[in-house]
XYZ file of N, CA and C in Angstrom:
810
model
N -42.617 -56.548 11.895
C -41.865 -55.521 12.624
C -42.335 -54.142 12.190
N -42.711 -53.320 13.120
C -43.134 -51.970 12.803
C -41.924 -51.065 12.590
N -42.122 -50.009 11.849
C -41.047 -49.076 11.549
C -40.391 -48.526 12.808
N -41.146 -48.343 13.862
C -40.580 -47.754 15.077
C -39.529 -48.651 15.716
N -39.473 -49.940 15.332
C -38.514 -50.863 15.915
C -37.240 -50.992 15.075
N -37.149 -50.253 13.984
C -35.981 -50.362 13.117
C -34.734 -49.867 13.836
N -34.855 -48.793 14.585
C -33.737 -48.347 15.403
C -32.840 -47.316 14.736
N -32.056 -46.632 15.578
C -31.206 -45.528 15.113
C -30.176 -45.987 14.098
N -29.453 -47.083 14.405
C -28.328 -47.480 13.564
C -28.793 -47.930 12.185
N -29.916 -48.615 12.129
C -30.415 -49.031 10.818
C -30.886 -47.823 10.021
N -31.503 -46.882 10.687
C -31.941 -45.674 9.990
C -30.736 -44.887 9.482
N -29.683 -44.819 10.294
C -28.472 -44.120 9.865
C -27.850 -44.816 8.657
N -27.774 -46.150 8.701
C -27.228 -46.895 7.571
C -28.050 -46.648 6.312
N -29.372 -46.563 6.463
C -30.238 -46.304 5.314
C -30.001 -44.910 4.747
N -29.824 -43.931 5.625
C -29.559 -42.560 5.179
C -28.275 -42.493 4.358
N -27.278 -43.282 4.759
C -25.990 -43.283 4.051
C -26.058 -44.080 2.758
N -26.696 -45.250 2.790
C -26.619 -46.170 1.659
C -27.671 -45.931 0.581
N -28.858 -45.466 0.961
C -29.932 -45.392 -0.019
C -29.693 -44.381 -1.141
N -29.188 -43.174 -0.876
C -29.006 -42.226 -1.987
C -28.133 -42.738 -3.121
N -26.935 -43.290 -2.855
C -26.161 -43.803 -3.998
C -26.836 -44.982 -4.700
N -27.549 -45.818 -3.941
C -28.252 -46.934 -4.574
C -29.345 -46.434 -5.511
N -30.066 -45.406 -5.089
C -31.131 -44.840 -5.913
C -30.558 -44.235 -7.190
N -29.383 -43.623 -7.080
C -28.744 -43.002 -8.247
C -28.201 -44.060 -9.202
N -27.587 -45.125 -8.655
C -26.868 -46.087 -9.485
C -27.768 -47.111 -10.160
N -28.847 -47.519 -9.505
C -29.655 -48.605 -10.064
C -31.147 -48.294 -9.986
N -31.837 -48.715 -11.033
C -33.295 -48.673 -11.028
C -33.810 -49.910 -10.283
N -35.091 -49.923 -9.967
C -35.620 -50.989 -9.126
C -36.835 -51.652 -9.775
N -36.805 -52.961 -9.797
C -37.955 -53.786 -10.162
C -38.156 -54.750 -9.009
N -38.947 -54.352 -8.046
C -39.112 -55.106 -6.796
C -40.502 -55.731 -6.770
N -40.528 -57.049 -6.587
C -41.805 -57.757 -6.542
C -41.799 -58.762 -5.390
N -42.988 -59.183 -5.000
C -43.126 -60.237 -4.008
C -43.121 -59.785 -2.564
N -43.184 -58.474 -2.306
C -43.168 -58.030 -0.911
C -44.366 -58.543 -0.122
N -45.429 -58.918 -0.837
C -46.593 -59.464 -0.133
C -46.264 -60.809 0.518
N -45.169 -61.442 0.096
C -44.759 -62.709 0.700
C -43.872 -62.536 1.928
N -43.473 -61.299 2.216
C -42.691 -61.025 3.410
C -43.636 -60.984 4.609
N -43.466 -61.851 5.605
C -44.395 -61.875 6.743
C -44.492 -60.513 7.434
N -45.697 -60.133 7.782
C -45.912 -58.850 8.443
C -45.475 -58.887 9.898
N -45.443 -60.070 10.495
C -45.038 -60.194 11.891
C -44.465 -61.587 12.124
N -43.762 -61.728 13.236
C -43.169 -63.021 13.579
C -41.815 -63.226 12.935
N -41.066 -64.160 13.487
C -39.734 -64.439 12.984
C -39.766 -65.259 11.704
N -38.814 -65.000 10.833
C -38.694 -65.761 9.592
C -37.285 -65.588 9.049
N -36.938 -66.400 8.064
C -35.654 -66.220 7.404
C -35.888 -66.053 5.911
N -34.963 -65.353 5.280
C -34.949 -65.259 3.827
C -33.708 -65.974 3.323
N -33.851 -66.681 2.214
C -32.728 -67.340 1.547
C -32.531 -66.636 0.219
N -31.355 -66.044 0.032
C -31.115 -65.112 -1.069
C -29.909 -65.566 -1.884
N -30.001 -65.470 -3.212
C -28.838 -65.780 -4.047
C -27.834 -64.617 -4.007
N -26.591 -64.901 -4.371
C -25.494 -63.935 -4.193
C -24.640 -63.929 -5.457
N -24.685 -62.809 -6.203
C -23.926 -62.753 -7.447
C -23.134 -61.464 -7.648
N -23.024 -60.641 -6.606
C -22.251 -59.404 -6.712
C -21.921 -58.902 -5.311
N -20.775 -58.233 -5.201
C -20.446 -57.617 -3.914
C -21.394 -56.463 -3.581
N -22.138 -55.996 -4.572
C -23.084 -54.895 -4.355
C -24.428 -55.410 -3.862
N -24.768 -56.648 -4.170
C -26.153 -57.078 -3.928
C -26.569 -57.135 -2.459
N -25.655 -57.301 -1.461
C -26.148 -57.212 -0.084
C -26.759 -55.845 0.239
N -26.169 -54.800 -0.324
C -26.708 -53.453 -0.083
C -28.019 -53.261 -0.834
N -28.052 -53.717 -2.094
C -29.259 -53.559 -2.893
C -30.407 -54.377 -2.313
N -30.105 -55.604 -1.888
C -31.154 -56.434 -1.289
C -31.604 -55.862 0.058
N -30.656 -55.367 0.861
C -31.023 -54.765 2.150
C -31.967 -53.585 1.942
N -31.772 -52.835 0.845
C -32.672 -51.722 0.523
C -34.097 -52.242 0.304
N -34.206 -53.322 -0.467
C -35.510 -53.949 -0.704
C -36.144 -54.384 0.613
N -35.361 -55.083 1.415
C -35.901 -55.625 2.663
C -36.267 -54.509 3.631
N -35.453 -53.465 3.680
C -35.734 -52.306 4.545
C -37.074 -51.683 4.151
N -37.282 -51.532 2.852
C -38.517 -50.901 2.396
C -39.748 -51.773 2.645
N -39.539 -53.069 2.894
C -40.661 -53.937 3.221
C -41.148 -53.721 4.653
N -40.335 -53.037 5.448
C -40.666 -52.816 6.845
C -40.108 -53.867 7.780
N -39.480 -54.918 7.229
C -38.890 -55.991 8.032
C -37.391 -56.022 7.760
N -36.632 -55.321 8.557
C -35.198 -55.205 8.281
C -34.494 -56.542 8.526
N -33.489 -56.863 7.701
C -32.814 -58.149 7.836
C -31.638 -58.096 8.802
N -31.385 -59.210 9.468
C -30.165 -59.408 10.240
C -29.295 -60.381 9.442
N -28.213 -59.870 8.894
C -27.338 -60.693 8.063
C -26.327 -61.456 8.905
N -25.941 -62.621 8.446
C -24.770 -63.302 8.974
C -23.572 -62.765 8.205
N -22.597 -62.208 8.909
C -21.471 -61.541 8.254
C -20.153 -61.944 8.906
N -19.063 -61.798 8.155
C -17.737 -62.146 8.660
C -17.436 -61.381 9.941
N -16.864 -62.083 10.906
C -16.603 -61.482 12.221
C -15.664 -60.281 12.134
N -14.795 -60.260 11.110
C -13.851 -59.150 10.980
C -14.517 -57.810 10.772
N -15.768 -57.810 10.315
C -16.483 -56.550 10.092
C -16.993 -55.935 11.385
N -16.898 -56.667 12.487
C -17.476 -56.207 13.748
C -16.425 -55.586 14.676
N -15.257 -55.272 14.142
C -14.181 -54.719 14.968
C -14.407 -53.257 15.309
N -13.308 -52.588 15.595
C -13.390 -51.189 15.980
C -13.715 -50.315 14.772
N -14.089 -49.076 15.046
C -14.375 -48.137 13.981
C -15.849 -48.040 13.650
N -16.134 -47.194 12.648
C -17.518 -46.895 12.307
C -18.242 -48.113 11.748
N -17.566 -48.867 10.857
C -18.213 -50.038 10.262
C -18.614 -51.037 11.344
N -17.703 -51.286 12.272
C -18.006 -52.205 13.362
C -19.185 -51.727 14.201
N -19.213 -50.404 14.447
C -20.316 -49.845 15.232
C -21.649 -50.022 14.513
N -21.644 -49.816 13.195
C -22.873 -49.995 12.416
C -23.314 -51.455 12.431
N -22.353 -52.370 12.242
C -22.693 -53.798 12.226
C -23.308 -54.234 13.552
N -22.701 -53.773 14.629
C -23.241 -54.136 15.954
C -24.566 -53.434 16.215
N -24.621 -52.156 15.848
C -25.820 -51.370 16.127
C -27.040 -51.822 15.347
N -26.812 -52.360 14.141
C -27.936 -52.827 13.323
C -28.304 -54.280 13.608
N -27.580 -54.896 14.553
C -27.951 -56.244 14.975
C -27.534 -57.349 14.034
N -26.498 -57.099 13.210
C -26.016 -58.175 12.331
C -25.350 -59.269 13.176
N -25.196 -60.439 12.595
C -24.751 -61.619 13.342
C -23.359 -62.030 12.881
N -22.352 -61.985 13.765
C -20.983 -62.331 13.345
C -20.809 -63.832 13.145
N -20.059 -64.178 12.106
C -19.716 -65.573 11.830
C -18.205 -65.721 11.960
N -17.782 -66.586 12.872
C -16.362 -66.844 13.091
C -15.996 -68.100 12.319
N -15.438 -67.919 11.142
C -15.142 -69.063 10.289
C -13.917 -69.804 10.791
N -13.885 -71.099 10.448
C -12.776 -71.966 10.854
C -12.578 -71.925 12.365
N -13.670 -71.917 13.107
C -13.583 -71.818 14.564
C -14.766 -72.544 15.174
N -14.581 -72.990 16.417
C -15.696 -73.612 17.124
C -16.802 -72.599 17.398
N -16.459 -71.298 17.324
C -17.465 -70.269 17.530
C -18.412 -70.135 16.344
N -18.128 -70.850 15.227
C -19.009 -70.759 14.066
C -20.434 -71.179 14.420
N -20.574 -72.146 15.324
C -21.903 -72.601 15.719
C -22.678 -71.520 16.461
N -21.971 -70.554 17.057
C -22.661 -69.492 17.781
C -23.498 -68.636 16.847
N -23.099 -68.560 15.569
C -23.890 -67.793 14.605
C -25.258 -68.414 14.427
N -25.311 -69.741 14.379
C -26.601 -70.403 14.231
C -27.448 -70.228 15.483
N -26.818 -70.283 16.644
C -27.570 -70.050 17.882
C -28.112 -68.626 17.907
N -27.280 -67.660 17.471
C -27.727 -66.265 17.439
C -28.853 -66.085 16.423
N -28.764 -66.776 15.298
C -29.824 -66.683 14.293
C -31.125 -67.276 14.826
N -31.030 -68.400 15.503
C -32.220 -69.017 16.099
C -32.840 -68.073 17.132
N -31.990 -67.479 17.969
C -32.501 -66.542 18.979
C -33.204 -65.359 18.318
N -32.614 -64.845 17.205
C -33.205 -63.691 16.513
C -34.572 -64.061 15.931
N -34.672 -65.237 15.318
C -35.957 -65.671 14.760
C -36.993 -65.820 15.868
N -36.572 -66.407 16.981
C -37.520 -66.606 18.084
C -37.937 -65.291 18.726
N -37.133 -64.235 18.545
C -37.533 -62.896 19.013
C -38.447 -62.198 18.012
N -38.703 -62.833 16.877
C -39.567 -62.221 15.874
C -38.826 -61.443 14.811
N -37.513 -61.672 14.657
C -36.703 -60.953 13.679
C -36.687 -61.680 12.338
N -36.198 -60.960 11.306
C -35.889 -61.553 10.014
C -34.385 -61.779 9.938
N -33.973 -63.007 9.648
C -32.562 -63.315 9.459
C -32.354 -63.666 7.988
N -31.430 -62.967 7.342
C -31.160 -63.180 5.921
C -29.965 -64.103 5.748
N -30.154 -65.156 4.980
C -29.086 -66.107 4.682
C -28.704 -66.017 3.208
N -27.410 -66.059 2.956
C -26.898 -66.345 1.615
C -26.449 -67.800 1.644
N -27.315 -68.754 1.313
C -26.982 -70.164 1.512
C -25.763 -70.637 0.723
N -25.451 -69.959 -0.394
C -24.280 -70.371 -1.165
C -22.981 -70.131 -0.400
N -23.009 -69.203 0.542
C -21.840 -68.938 1.361
C -20.826 -68.008 0.742
N -20.940 -67.748 -0.543
C -20.011 -66.874 -1.249
C -20.643 -66.502 -2.577
N -19.976 -65.640 -3.340
C -20.468 -65.300 -4.671
C -20.557 -66.557 -5.535
N -21.613 -66.630 -6.329
C -21.758 -67.792 -7.189
C -20.583 -67.898 -8.155
N -20.158 -69.124 -8.382
C -19.126 -69.396 -9.375
C -19.722 -70.028 -10.637
N -21.037 -70.142 -10.659
C -21.676 -70.647 -11.867
C -21.369 -69.696 -13.019
N -20.908 -70.198 -14.161
C -20.512 -69.318 -15.269
C -21.620 -68.388 -15.748
N -22.874 -68.792 -15.589
C -23.998 -67.985 -16.056
C -24.744 -67.300 -14.913
N -24.177 -67.333 -13.723
C -24.752 -66.582 -12.613
C -25.895 -67.245 -11.886
N -26.152 -68.530 -12.150
C -27.226 -69.228 -11.435
C -26.769 -69.589 -10.025
N -27.700 -69.789 -9.102
C -27.315 -70.189 -7.746
C -26.578 -71.521 -7.738
N -25.588 -71.625 -6.856
C -24.838 -72.869 -6.678
C -25.563 -73.747 -5.655
N -24.968 -74.878 -5.357
C -25.447 -75.680 -4.235
C -25.303 -74.861 -2.951
N -26.164 -75.114 -1.988
C -26.169 -74.312 -0.768
C -25.560 -75.028 0.420
N -25.169 -74.244 1.397
C -24.739 -74.784 2.689
C -25.985 -74.934 3.573
N -25.845 -75.677 4.659
C -27.033 -76.144 5.388
C -27.479 -75.227 6.526
N -26.838 -74.080 6.718
C -27.175 -73.232 7.857
C -28.624 -72.771 7.872
N -29.124 -72.307 6.725
C -30.511 -71.830 6.668
C -31.485 -72.959 6.997
N -31.220 -74.147 6.443
C -32.096 -75.290 6.731
C -32.054 -75.653 8.205
N -30.878 -75.585 8.799
C -30.737 -75.915 10.217
C -31.596 -74.992 11.086
N -31.515 -73.688 10.823
C -32.294 -72.725 11.602
C -33.785 -72.898 11.331
N -34.134 -73.129 10.062
C -35.546 -73.279 9.698
C -36.173 -74.495 10.371
N -35.460 -75.603 10.390
C -36.015 -76.815 10.984
C -36.029 -76.738 12.503
N -35.066 -76.014 13.060
C -35.038 -75.860 14.516
C -36.197 -74.991 14.995
N -36.522 -73.945 14.245
C -37.541 -72.984 14.678
C -38.897 -73.196 14.008
N -38.901 -73.937 12.884
C -40.102 -74.118 12.061
C -40.672 -72.781 11.608
N -39.807 -71.838 11.370
C -40.230 -70.513 10.920
C -40.426 -70.515 9.403
N -41.145 -69.529 8.849
C -41.248 -69.427 7.386
C -39.884 -69.171 6.755
N -39.651 -69.792 5.604
C -38.451 -69.562 4.809
C -38.883 -68.934 3.492
N -38.493 -67.685 3.278
C -38.896 -66.948 2.081
C -37.757 -67.000 1.063
N -37.976 -67.626 -0.101
C -36.930 -67.643 -1.126
C -36.907 -66.315 -1.886
N -35.742 -65.727 -1.992
C -35.599 -64.425 -2.654
C -34.521 -64.531 -3.729
N -34.857 -64.107 -4.928
C -33.876 -64.052 -6.012
C -33.653 -62.605 -6.405
N -32.427 -62.309 -6.809
C -32.101 -60.963 -7.272
C -31.186 -61.051 -8.494
N -31.306 -60.045 -9.328
C -30.521 -59.993 -10.555
C -30.377 -58.525 -10.966
N -29.191 -58.124 -11.354
C -28.977 -56.755 -11.816
C -27.786 -56.093 -11.157
N -27.613 -56.317 -9.852
C -26.417 -55.792 -9.193
C -25.165 -56.408 -9.807
N -25.288 -57.646 -10.291
C -24.169 -58.318 -10.944
C -23.821 -57.688 -12.287
N -24.757 -56.963 -12.884
C -24.458 -56.247 -14.117
C -23.769 -54.924 -13.814
N -24.072 -54.370 -12.641
C -23.362 -53.171 -12.191
C -21.940 -53.516 -11.774
N -21.785 -54.573 -10.987
C -20.470 -55.041 -10.563
C -20.457 -56.560 -10.647
N -19.945 -57.121 -11.742
C -19.934 -58.589 -11.895
C -19.121 -59.253 -10.795
N -19.396 -60.544 -10.561
C -18.637 -61.261 -9.533
C -17.128 -61.163 -9.762
N -16.417 -60.810 -8.704
C -14.956 -60.746 -8.695
C -14.387 -59.639 -9.581
N -15.256 -58.779 -10.123
C -14.760 -57.626 -10.880
C -14.300 -56.539 -9.919
N -13.371 -55.709 -10.376
C -12.838 -54.643 -9.540
C -13.430 -53.278 -9.873
N -13.955 -53.128 -11.085
C -14.513 -51.847 -11.497
C -15.975 -52.012 -11.870
N -16.830 -51.065 -11.431
C -18.250 -51.154 -11.780
C -18.499 -50.739 -13.220
N -19.591 -51.224 -13.764
C -20.051 -50.866 -15.108
C -21.267 -49.956 -14.934
N -21.021 -48.664 -14.859
C -22.049 -47.720 -14.425
C -23.088 -47.415 -15.503
N -22.698 -47.412 -16.770
C -23.602 -47.004 -17.837
C -23.780 -48.133 -18.838
N -24.988 -48.301 -19.348
C -26.204 -47.604 -18.931
C -26.634 -48.035 -17.530
N -27.522 -47.247 -16.936
C -27.974 -47.513 -15.576
C -28.667 -48.872 -15.509
N -28.275 -49.664 -14.527
C -28.781 -51.028 -14.405
C -30.067 -51.068 -13.569
N -30.814 -52.167 -13.728
C -32.032 -52.388 -12.948
C -31.795 -53.544 -11.991
N -32.105 -53.329 -10.737
C -31.996 -54.382 -9.738
C -33.361 -55.045 -9.592
N -33.431 -56.305 -10.026
C -34.670 -57.072 -9.946
C -34.642 -57.914 -8.675
N -35.715 -57.857 -7.897
C -35.860 -58.708 -6.716
C -37.246 -59.336 -6.754
N -37.282 -60.641 -6.492
C -38.563 -61.343 -6.432
C -38.557 -62.275 -5.230
N -39.446 -61.999 -4.275
C -39.615 -62.868 -3.109
C -40.786 -63.806 -3.373
N -40.548 -65.090 -3.158
C -41.585 -66.075 -3.413
C -42.338 -66.457 -2.151
N -43.331 -67.309 -2.282
C -44.072 -67.792 -1.106
C -43.177 -68.685 -0.256
N -43.539 -68.879 1.016
C -42.701 -69.698 1.900
C -42.448 -71.098 1.346
N -41.244 -71.584 1.574
C -40.874 -72.935 1.148
C -41.528 -73.947 2.093
N -42.120 -74.971 1.536
C -42.767 -76.009 2.355
C -41.709 -77.018 2.809
N -41.349 -76.935 4.082
C -40.379 -77.858 4.660
C -41.033 -78.827 5.646
N -42.368 -78.894 5.627
C -43.071 -79.676 6.642
C -42.699 -81.161 6.587
N -42.291 -81.649 5.415
C -41.926 -83.071 5.306
C -40.698 -83.417 6.144
N -39.928 -82.393 6.538
C -38.701 -82.631 7.297
C -38.898 -82.454 8.806
N -40.067 -81.956 9.211
C -40.295 -81.710 10.631
C -40.383 -83.030 11.401
N -39.917 -82.994 12.641
C -40.043 -84.134 13.525
C -39.106 -85.277 13.213
N -38.138 -85.060 12.342
C -37.179 -86.106 11.991
C -35.805 -85.760 12.552
N -34.971 -86.774 12.692
C -33.621 -86.533 13.206
C -32.871 -85.611 12.250
N -32.225 -84.567 12.829
C -31.556 -83.573 12.010
C -30.169 -84.089 11.590
N -30.177 -85.041 10.693
C -28.950 -85.667 10.213
C -28.372 -84.855 9.055
N -27.115 -85.100 8.697
C -26.534 -84.415 7.538
C -27.336 -84.621 6.258
N -27.850 -85.829 6.056
C -28.637 -86.092 4.854
C -29.941 -85.307 4.857
N -30.576 -85.223 6.017
C -31.814 -84.456 6.121
C -31.558 -82.981 5.825
N -30.502 -82.420 6.403
C -30.169 -81.012 6.177
C -29.828 -80.760 4.713
N -29.128 -81.707 4.106
C -28.788 -81.582 2.689
C -30.047 -81.569 1.835
N -30.976 -82.473 2.117
C -32.215 -82.537 1.346
C -33.041 -81.267 1.523
N -33.135 -80.771 2.757
C -33.894 -79.538 3.005
C -33.241 -78.347 2.309
N -31.917 -78.318 2.315
C -31.195 -77.237 1.645
C -31.450 -77.262 0.147
N -31.495 -78.446 -0.441
C -31.771 -78.550 -1.875
C -33.163 -78.026 -2.208
N -34.127 -78.271 -1.321
C -35.479 -77.752 -1.542
C -35.479 -76.226 -1.480
N -34.752 -75.671 -0.516
C -34.671 -74.217 -0.387
C -33.997 -73.606 -1.609
N -32.872 -74.185 -2.038
C -32.146 -73.634 -3.184
C -32.952 -73.775 -4.471
N -33.725 -74.838 -4.589
C -34.574 -74.991 -5.776
C -35.612 -73.876 -5.832
N -36.140 -73.486 -4.667
C -37.127 -72.404 -4.623
C -36.497 -71.069 -4.991
N -35.285 -70.820 -4.496
C -34.573 -69.581 -4.843
C -34.292 -69.556 -6.346
N -33.827 -70.676 -6.865
C -33.515 -70.758 -8.296
C -34.762 -70.536 -9.143
N -35.889 -71.070 -8.693
C -37.142 -70.877 -9.441
C -37.501 -69.391 -9.517
N -37.321 -68.662 -8.423
C -37.599 -67.220 -8.464
C -36.691 -66.522 -9.468
N -35.425 -66.952 -9.546
C -34.510 -66.337 -10.502
C -34.885 -66.703 -11.936
N -35.395 -67.906 -12.133
C -35.893 -68.276 -13.460
C -37.025 -67.341 -13.888
N -37.905 -66.997 -12.962
C -39.010 -66.092 -13.277
C -38.490 -64.707 -13.623
N -37.460 -64.252 -12.924
C -36.871 -62.943 -13.224
C -36.221 -62.948 -14.603
N -35.422 -63.985 -14.875
C -34.634 -64.016 -16.101
C -35.409 -64.546 -17.302
N -36.537 -65.208 -17.049
C -37.324 -65.747 -18.151
C -36.655 -66.891 -18.870
N -35.888 -67.691 -18.154
C -35.214 -68.848 -18.743
C -35.004 -69.906 -17.675
N -34.682 -71.118 -18.129
C -34.503 -72.228 -17.205
C -33.060 -72.320 -16.733
N -32.917 -72.643 -15.454
C -31.591 -72.869 -14.882
C -31.101 -74.259 -15.280
N -29.806 -74.504 -15.164
C -29.292 -75.867 -15.418
C -29.970 -76.876 -14.500
N -30.138 -78.097 -14.997
C -30.803 -79.137 -14.214
C -30.024 -79.480 -12.954
N -28.700 -79.392 -13.022
C -27.843 -79.685 -11.882
C -27.125 -78.419 -11.452
N -27.333 -77.946 -10.229
C -26.652 -76.720 -9.788
C -25.133 -76.896 -9.761
N -24.447 -75.818 -10.006
C -22.985 -75.820 -9.929
C -22.567 -76.139 -8.497
N -21.641 -77.084 -8.357
C -21.171 -77.523 -7.044
C -19.669 -77.270 -6.957
N -19.234 -76.270 -6.182
C -17.796 -75.965 -6.099
C -16.957 -77.150 -5.636
N -17.483 -77.933 -4.705
C -16.726 -79.088 -4.212
C -16.534 -80.107 -5.331
N -17.609 -80.383 -6.058
C -17.508 -81.336 -7.167
C -16.563 -80.824 -8.243
N -16.614 -79.502 -8.487
C -15.741 -78.920 -9.506
C -14.271 -79.028 -9.101
N -13.976 -78.836 -7.806
C -12.591 -78.972 -7.343
C -12.092 -80.406 -7.526
N -12.975 -81.366 -7.226
C -12.597 -82.771 -7.399
C -12.331 -83.070 -8.868
N -13.221 -82.585 -9.744
C -13.041 -82.817 -11.166
C -11.775 -82.140 -11.676
N -11.465 -80.952 -11.156
C -10.249 -80.251 -11.575
C -9.007 -81.045 -11.175
N -9.018 -81.604 -9.955
C -7.883 -82.424 -9.530
C -7.735 -83.659 -10.410
N -8.865 -84.261 -10.792
C -8.809 -85.433 -11.663
C -8.258 -85.066 -13.036
N -8.703 -83.921 -13.576
C -8.193 -83.492 -14.881
C -6.697 -83.232 -14.824
N -6.264 -82.602 -13.715
C -4.836 -82.329 -13.550
C -4.041 -83.623 -13.454
N -4.568 -84.584 -12.695
C -3.875 -85.873 -12.549
C -3.773 -86.599 -13.883
N -4.868 -86.559 -14.670
C -4.838 -87.218 -15.974
C -3.833 -86.551 -16.903
N -3.772 -85.218 -16.837
C -2.816 -84.499 -17.683
C -1.386 -84.841 -17.313
N -1.124 -84.958 -16.013
C 0.220 -85.319 -15.551
C 0.581 -86.724 -16.008
N -0.364 -87.670 -15.852
C -0.119 -89.038 -16.278
C 0.106 -89.111 -17.780
N -0.604 -88.260 -18.525
C -0.452 -88.244 -19.970
C 0.922 -87.715 -20.368
N 1.449 -86.755 -19.611
C 2.747 -86.168 -19.944
C 3.902 -87.081 -19.557
N 3.719 -87.886 -18.535
C 4.841 -88.677 -18.030
C 5.449 -89.603 -19.081
N 4.657 -90.389 -19.850
C 5.275 -91.228 -20.880
C 6.053 -90.415 -21.908
N 5.483 -89.252 -22.294
C 6.169 -88.411 -23.256
C 7.490 -87.909 -22.695
N 7.459 -87.494 -21.401
C 8.677 -87.027 -20.779
C 9.693 -88.162 -20.663
N 9.196 -89.379 -20.328
C 10.079 -90.540 -20.190
C 10.713 -90.884 -21.538
N 9.897 -90.903 -22.615
C 10.423 -91.214 -23.937
C 11.410 -90.159 -24.408
N 11.117 -88.901 -24.082
C 12.031 -87.823 -24.448
C 13.373 -87.973 -23.751
N 13.346 -88.367 -22.475
C 14.587 -88.558 -21.726
C 15.398 -89.710 -22.308
N 14.716 -90.797 -22.721
C 15.417 -91.921 -23.334
C 16.086 -91.513 -24.640
N 15.362 -90.736 -25.459
C 15.942 -90.292 -26.721
C 17.163 -89.415 -26.500
N 17.057 -88.533 -25.497
C 18.192 -87.667 -25.190
C 19.381 -88.493 -24.714
N 19.109 -89.515 -23.898
C 20.189 -90.373 -23.420
C 20.833 -91.119 -24.586
N 20.037 -91.596 -25.537
C 20.566 -92.295 -26.697
C 21.439 -91.378 -27.538
N 21.003 -90.141 -27.704
C 21.810 -89.198 -28.472
C 23.164 -88.956 -27.812
N 23.128 -88.817 -26.471
C 24.375 -88.599 -25.744
C 25.305 -89.790 -25.878
N 24.726 -91.019 -25.788
C 25.547 -92.231 -25.881
C 26.145 -92.375 -27.287
N 25.335 -92.024 -28.319
C 25.841 -92.095 -29.681
C 26.945 -91.080 -29.912
N 26.803 -89.916 -29.292
C 27.841 -88.895 -29.406
C 29.139 -89.330 -28.747
N 29.037 -89.993 -27.638
C 30.230 -90.474 -26.943
C 30.893 -91.592 -27.739
N 30.070 -92.436 -28.464
C 30.638 -93.517 -29.245
C 31.464 -92.999 -30.405
N 31.070 -91.862 -30.929
C 31.848 -91.272 -31.997
C 33.182 -90.767 -31.478
């Protein structure tokens, strides 16, 4: 995408957002040579701070290929924010609705028009205690396999030090560095031409997330856990722990009630 195609609204958003980003964070940006110069593609990006969509968008904007994010539909309402979201070509996601599939259709259409669509495959801020990418949702894999477009794995680190996940106040000093590393396209050719089943999408998503995690390992200079954090699995384990704790308390509560009843009966006998 040439600079002349970025458009008024994206340029306006850049004018507003770039100055505070430049002041607040330093930049260590690598891998822009892996961003396709032309044609449609998607990026798969890890998510560890409410600030990182802006910081990553700055990186992507400077590459000359502006991203179209999938964003909550509520951001597309009336007012200036809604106008910017619509004007910059972001893609609304209607959660808990049959319209959720329209986001994937819109993403496919954008890729086929030669756009860059940015996915946060985790779907939310990572809940991994050490900030590693979690298991991913299958939307990016679905679009990639439907279009056979390049999938660029992108890792970022540093915005989470400015504003940690779920924190309410930023940690401004000392000035943080936003590290971004885009890797070479993920090889998904083994999945082409096969039925797009849930298992296939899951396997393709794991390959994409492994590539994103590898880029973050290179940034951080350490190895990620062998098994990615899985929020669904953690919820199941939490329910099991709670059930075991309840079962453990019940005999104690039952024995305590019997003792209390015995004391009352002995008191009445007196």
